[in-house]
Amino acid sequence: MRRPASTLACLVALSGLTFVLASGCGRSEAATQRGEETNAAAVAKGPKAESDTYSVEMKATGPYAAGKEGTLEISIVPKGAYHMNEQYPYKFKLSDPAPEGVSYPKPVLKREDGKFDEKKGSFKVPFVASRAGKAKIAGTLSMSVCSEANCVMEKLPLEVDVDVK
């Protein structure tokens, strides 16, 4: 007997679900292992991103001088029952190409470049502006927070204007 393709697709999907359940993975482990990404909040590009599960902010910590290395700080704070995902490879990737007059000594920051514990994560983002004036520093933060029942994974576009003297 020949089965329609939609029936086979359903069987394959169900067998995959059975595998995840049978393997003993909870929702958070399964999400982490599969690299699943959710879109828990509509996020506008800017210095802040917030949802029911986390608060993220990229802020200038100046003063900044032309030709000298400066840093920005990114902070990640889980909310409520959520905590930092200890297995997630947190990363901040600066925009490529860099804006004119700006360079990045380290264009990609990884978990080991930051500070992370159960209730907070942070990165110090280095940059050099070659001239005085306003500069926009932007990039994408890959992050995750988890509760007992769920992990939320996001790629958040962040940007902040800095004033270089």
GROMACS .gro file of C-alpha atoms in nm:
model
  165
    1MET     CA    1   0.000   0.000   0.000
    2ARG     CA    2   0.137   0.338  -0.098
    3ARG     CA    3   0.095   0.630   0.147
    4PRO     CA    4   0.062   0.995   0.044
    5ALA     CA    5   0.368   1.218   0.105
    6SER     CA    6   0.184   1.419   0.373
    7THR     CA    7   0.126   1.102   0.577
    8LEU     CA    8   0.495   1.013   0.555
    9ALA     CA    9   0.593   1.366   0.661
   10CYS     CA   10   0.369   1.335   0.967
   11LEU     CA   11   0.522   1.000   1.058
   12VAL     CA   12   0.874   1.140   1.025
   13ALA     CA   13   0.781   1.442   1.240
   14LEU     CA   14   0.624   1.219   1.505
   15SER     CA   15   0.924   0.985   1.511
   16GLY     CA   16   1.151   1.290   1.564
   17LEU     CA   17   0.934   1.407   1.852
   18THR     CA   18   0.941   1.058   1.999
   19PHE     CA   19   1.322   1.059   1.976
   20VAL     CA   20   1.348   1.390   2.164
   21LEU     CA   21   1.108   1.268   2.433
   22ALA     CA   22   1.268   0.922   2.456
   23SER     CA   23   1.619   1.063   2.479
   24GLY     CA   24   1.533   1.219   2.815
   25CYS     CA   25   1.595   1.576   2.703
   26GLY     CA   26   1.384   1.842   2.861
   27ARG     CA   27   1.260   2.130   2.647
   28SER     CA   28   1.558   2.347   2.734
   29GLU     CA   29   1.818   2.080   2.654
   30ALA     CA   30   1.645   1.984   2.329
   31ALA     CA   31   1.629   2.349   2.221
   32THR     CA   32   1.996   2.400   2.305
   33GLN     CA   33   2.102   2.085   2.125
   34ARG     CA   34   1.904   2.161   1.811
   35GLY     CA   35   2.014   2.527   1.800
   36GLU     CA   36   1.651   2.634   1.787
   37GLU     CA   37   1.592   3.007   1.786
   38THR     CA   38   1.276   3.174   1.899
   39ASN     CA   39   1.146   3.519   1.838
   40ALA     CA   40   0.995   3.589   2.180
   41ALA     CA   41   0.989   3.964   2.128
   42ALA     CA   42   0.978   4.195   1.834
   43VAL     CA   43   1.309   4.374   1.871
   44ALA     CA   44   1.384   4.713   1.723
   45LYS     CA   45   1.746   4.796   1.642
   46GLY     CA   46   1.880   5.024   1.913
   47PRO     CA   47   2.079   5.014   2.236
   48LYS     CA   48   1.819   4.806   2.428
   49ALA     CA   49   1.616   4.488   2.381
   50GLU     CA   50   1.368   4.360   2.635
   51SER     CA   51   1.116   4.079   2.672
   52ASP     CA   52   0.940   3.899   2.956
   53THR     CA   53   1.247   3.675   2.991
   54TYR     CA   54   1.547   3.911   2.961
   55SER     CA   55   1.679   4.265   2.941
   56VAL     CA   56   1.978   4.352   2.717
   57GLU     CA   57   2.152   4.687   2.690
   58MET     CA   58   2.454   4.815   2.500
   59LYS     CA   59   2.584   5.139   2.647
   60ALA     CA   60   2.866   5.384   2.593
   61THR     CA   61   3.108   5.401   2.886
   62GLY     CA   62   3.326   5.689   2.744
   63PRO     CA   63   3.476   5.941   2.730
   64TYR     CA   64   3.624   5.851   2.390
   65ALA     CA   65   3.924   6.012   2.217
   66ALA     CA   66   4.007   5.994   1.846
   67GLY     CA   67   4.277   5.737   1.772
   68LYS     CA   68   4.249   5.566   2.111
   69GLU     CA   69   4.074   5.240   2.196
   70GLY     CA   70   3.742   5.279   2.374
   71THR     CA   71   3.490   5.023   2.495
   72LEU     CA   72   3.115   4.979   2.509
   73GLU     CA   73   2.945   4.747   2.755
   74ILE     CA   74   2.674   4.495   2.675
   75SER     CA   75   2.478   4.357   2.970
   76ILE     CA   76   2.238   4.063   2.962
   77VAL     CA   77   2.005   4.017   3.260
   78PRO     CA   78   1.755   3.729   3.278
   79LYS     CA   79   1.416   3.804   3.435
   80GLY     CA   80   1.195   3.607   3.675
   81ALA     CA   81   1.257   3.233   3.672
   82TYR     CA   82   1.508   3.262   3.384
   83HIS     CA   83   1.886   3.229   3.414
   84MET     CA   84   2.182   3.248   3.176
   85ASN     CA   85   2.211   2.934   2.962
   86GLU     CA   86   2.538   2.777   3.079
   87GLN     CA   87   2.572   2.568   2.760
   88TYR     CA   88   2.503   2.843   2.505
   89PRO     CA   89   2.792   2.990   2.298
   90TYR     CA   90   2.717   3.361   2.361
   91LYS     CA   91   2.862   3.583   2.090
   92PHE     CA   92   2.864   3.947   1.981
   93LYS     CA   93   2.955   4.010   1.616
   94LEU     CA   94   3.023   4.371   1.519
   95SER     CA   95   2.889   4.502   1.190
   96ASP     CA   96   3.097   4.424   0.884
   97PRO     CA   97   3.215   4.642   0.728
   98ALA     CA   98   3.281   4.880   1.014
   99PRO     CA   99   3.152   5.235   0.966
  100GLU     CA  100   3.395   5.476   0.800
  101GLY     CA  101   3.653   5.599   1.052
  102VAL     CA  102   3.593   5.310   1.297
  103SER     CA  103   3.788   4.987   1.341
  104TYR     CA  104   3.734   4.687   1.565
  105PRO     CA  105   4.036   4.528   1.735
  106LYS     CA  106   3.820   4.218   1.797
  107PRO     CA  107   3.523   4.202   1.553
  108VAL     CA  108   3.374   3.890   1.714
  109LEU     CA  109   3.350   3.844   2.089
  110LYS     CA  110   3.278   3.495   2.223
  111ARG     CA  111   3.162   3.371   2.561
  112GLU     CA  112   3.521   3.343   2.688
  113ASP     CA  113   3.573   3.715   2.613
  114GLY     CA  114   3.291   3.813   2.850
  115LYS     CA  115   3.183   3.755   3.209
  116PHE     CA  116   2.894   3.518   3.274
  117ASP     CA  117   2.727   3.376   3.582
  118GLU     CA  118   2.377   3.243   3.648
  119LYS     CA  119   2.207   3.584   3.675
  120LYS     CA  120   2.409   3.813   3.445
  121GLY     CA  121   2.629   3.823   3.139
  122SER     CA  122   2.840   4.101   2.993
  123PHE     CA  123   3.083   4.189   2.716
  124LYS     CA  124   3.325   4.482   2.689
  125VAL     CA  125   3.331   4.573   2.320
  126PRO     CA  126   3.652   4.744   2.200
  127PHE     CA  127   3.662   4.991   1.910
  128VAL     CA  128   3.884   5.268   1.777
  129ALA     CA  129   3.744   5.583   1.612
  130SER     CA  130   4.005   5.754   1.396
  131ARG     CA  131   3.840   6.097   1.411
  132ALA     CA  132   3.629   6.316   1.639
  133GLY     CA  133   3.251   6.327   1.599
  134LYS     CA  134   2.961   6.086   1.623
  135ALA     CA  135   3.014   5.720   1.544
  136LYS     CA  136   2.757   5.441   1.535
  137ILE     CA  137   2.875   5.108   1.677
  138ALA     CA  138   2.650   4.817   1.582
  139GLY     CA  139   2.642   4.439   1.583
  140THR     CA  140   2.439   4.128   1.659
  141LEU     CA  141   2.422   3.958   1.999
  142SER     CA  142   2.353   3.583   2.001
  143MET     CA  143   2.220   3.496   2.347
  144SER     CA  144   2.003   3.256   2.545
  145VAL     CA  145   1.822   3.246   2.878
  146CYS     CA  146   1.649   2.942   3.028
  147SER     CA  147   1.389   2.852   3.285
  148GLU     CA  148   1.321   2.502   3.420
  149ALA     CA  149   1.080   2.439   3.130
  150ASN     CA  150   1.203   2.654   2.842
  151CYS     CA  151   1.507   2.812   2.672
  152VAL     CA  152   1.479   3.130   2.471
  153MET     CA  153   1.748   3.193   2.208
  154GLU     CA  154   1.776   3.525   2.031
  155LYS     CA  155   1.987   3.710   1.776
  156LEU     CA  156   1.950   4.074   1.872
  157PRO     CA  157   2.066   4.366   1.655
  158LEU     CA  158   2.212   4.634   1.883
  159GLU     CA  159   2.355   4.977   1.805
  160VAL     CA  160   2.462   5.283   1.997
  161ASP     CA  161   2.597   5.624   1.901
  162VAL     CA  162   2.919   5.737   2.065
  163ASP     CA  163   3.061   6.088   2.082
  164VAL     CA  164   3.435   6.091   2.007
  165LYS     CA  165   3.641   6.398   2.109
   0.00000   0.00000   0.00000
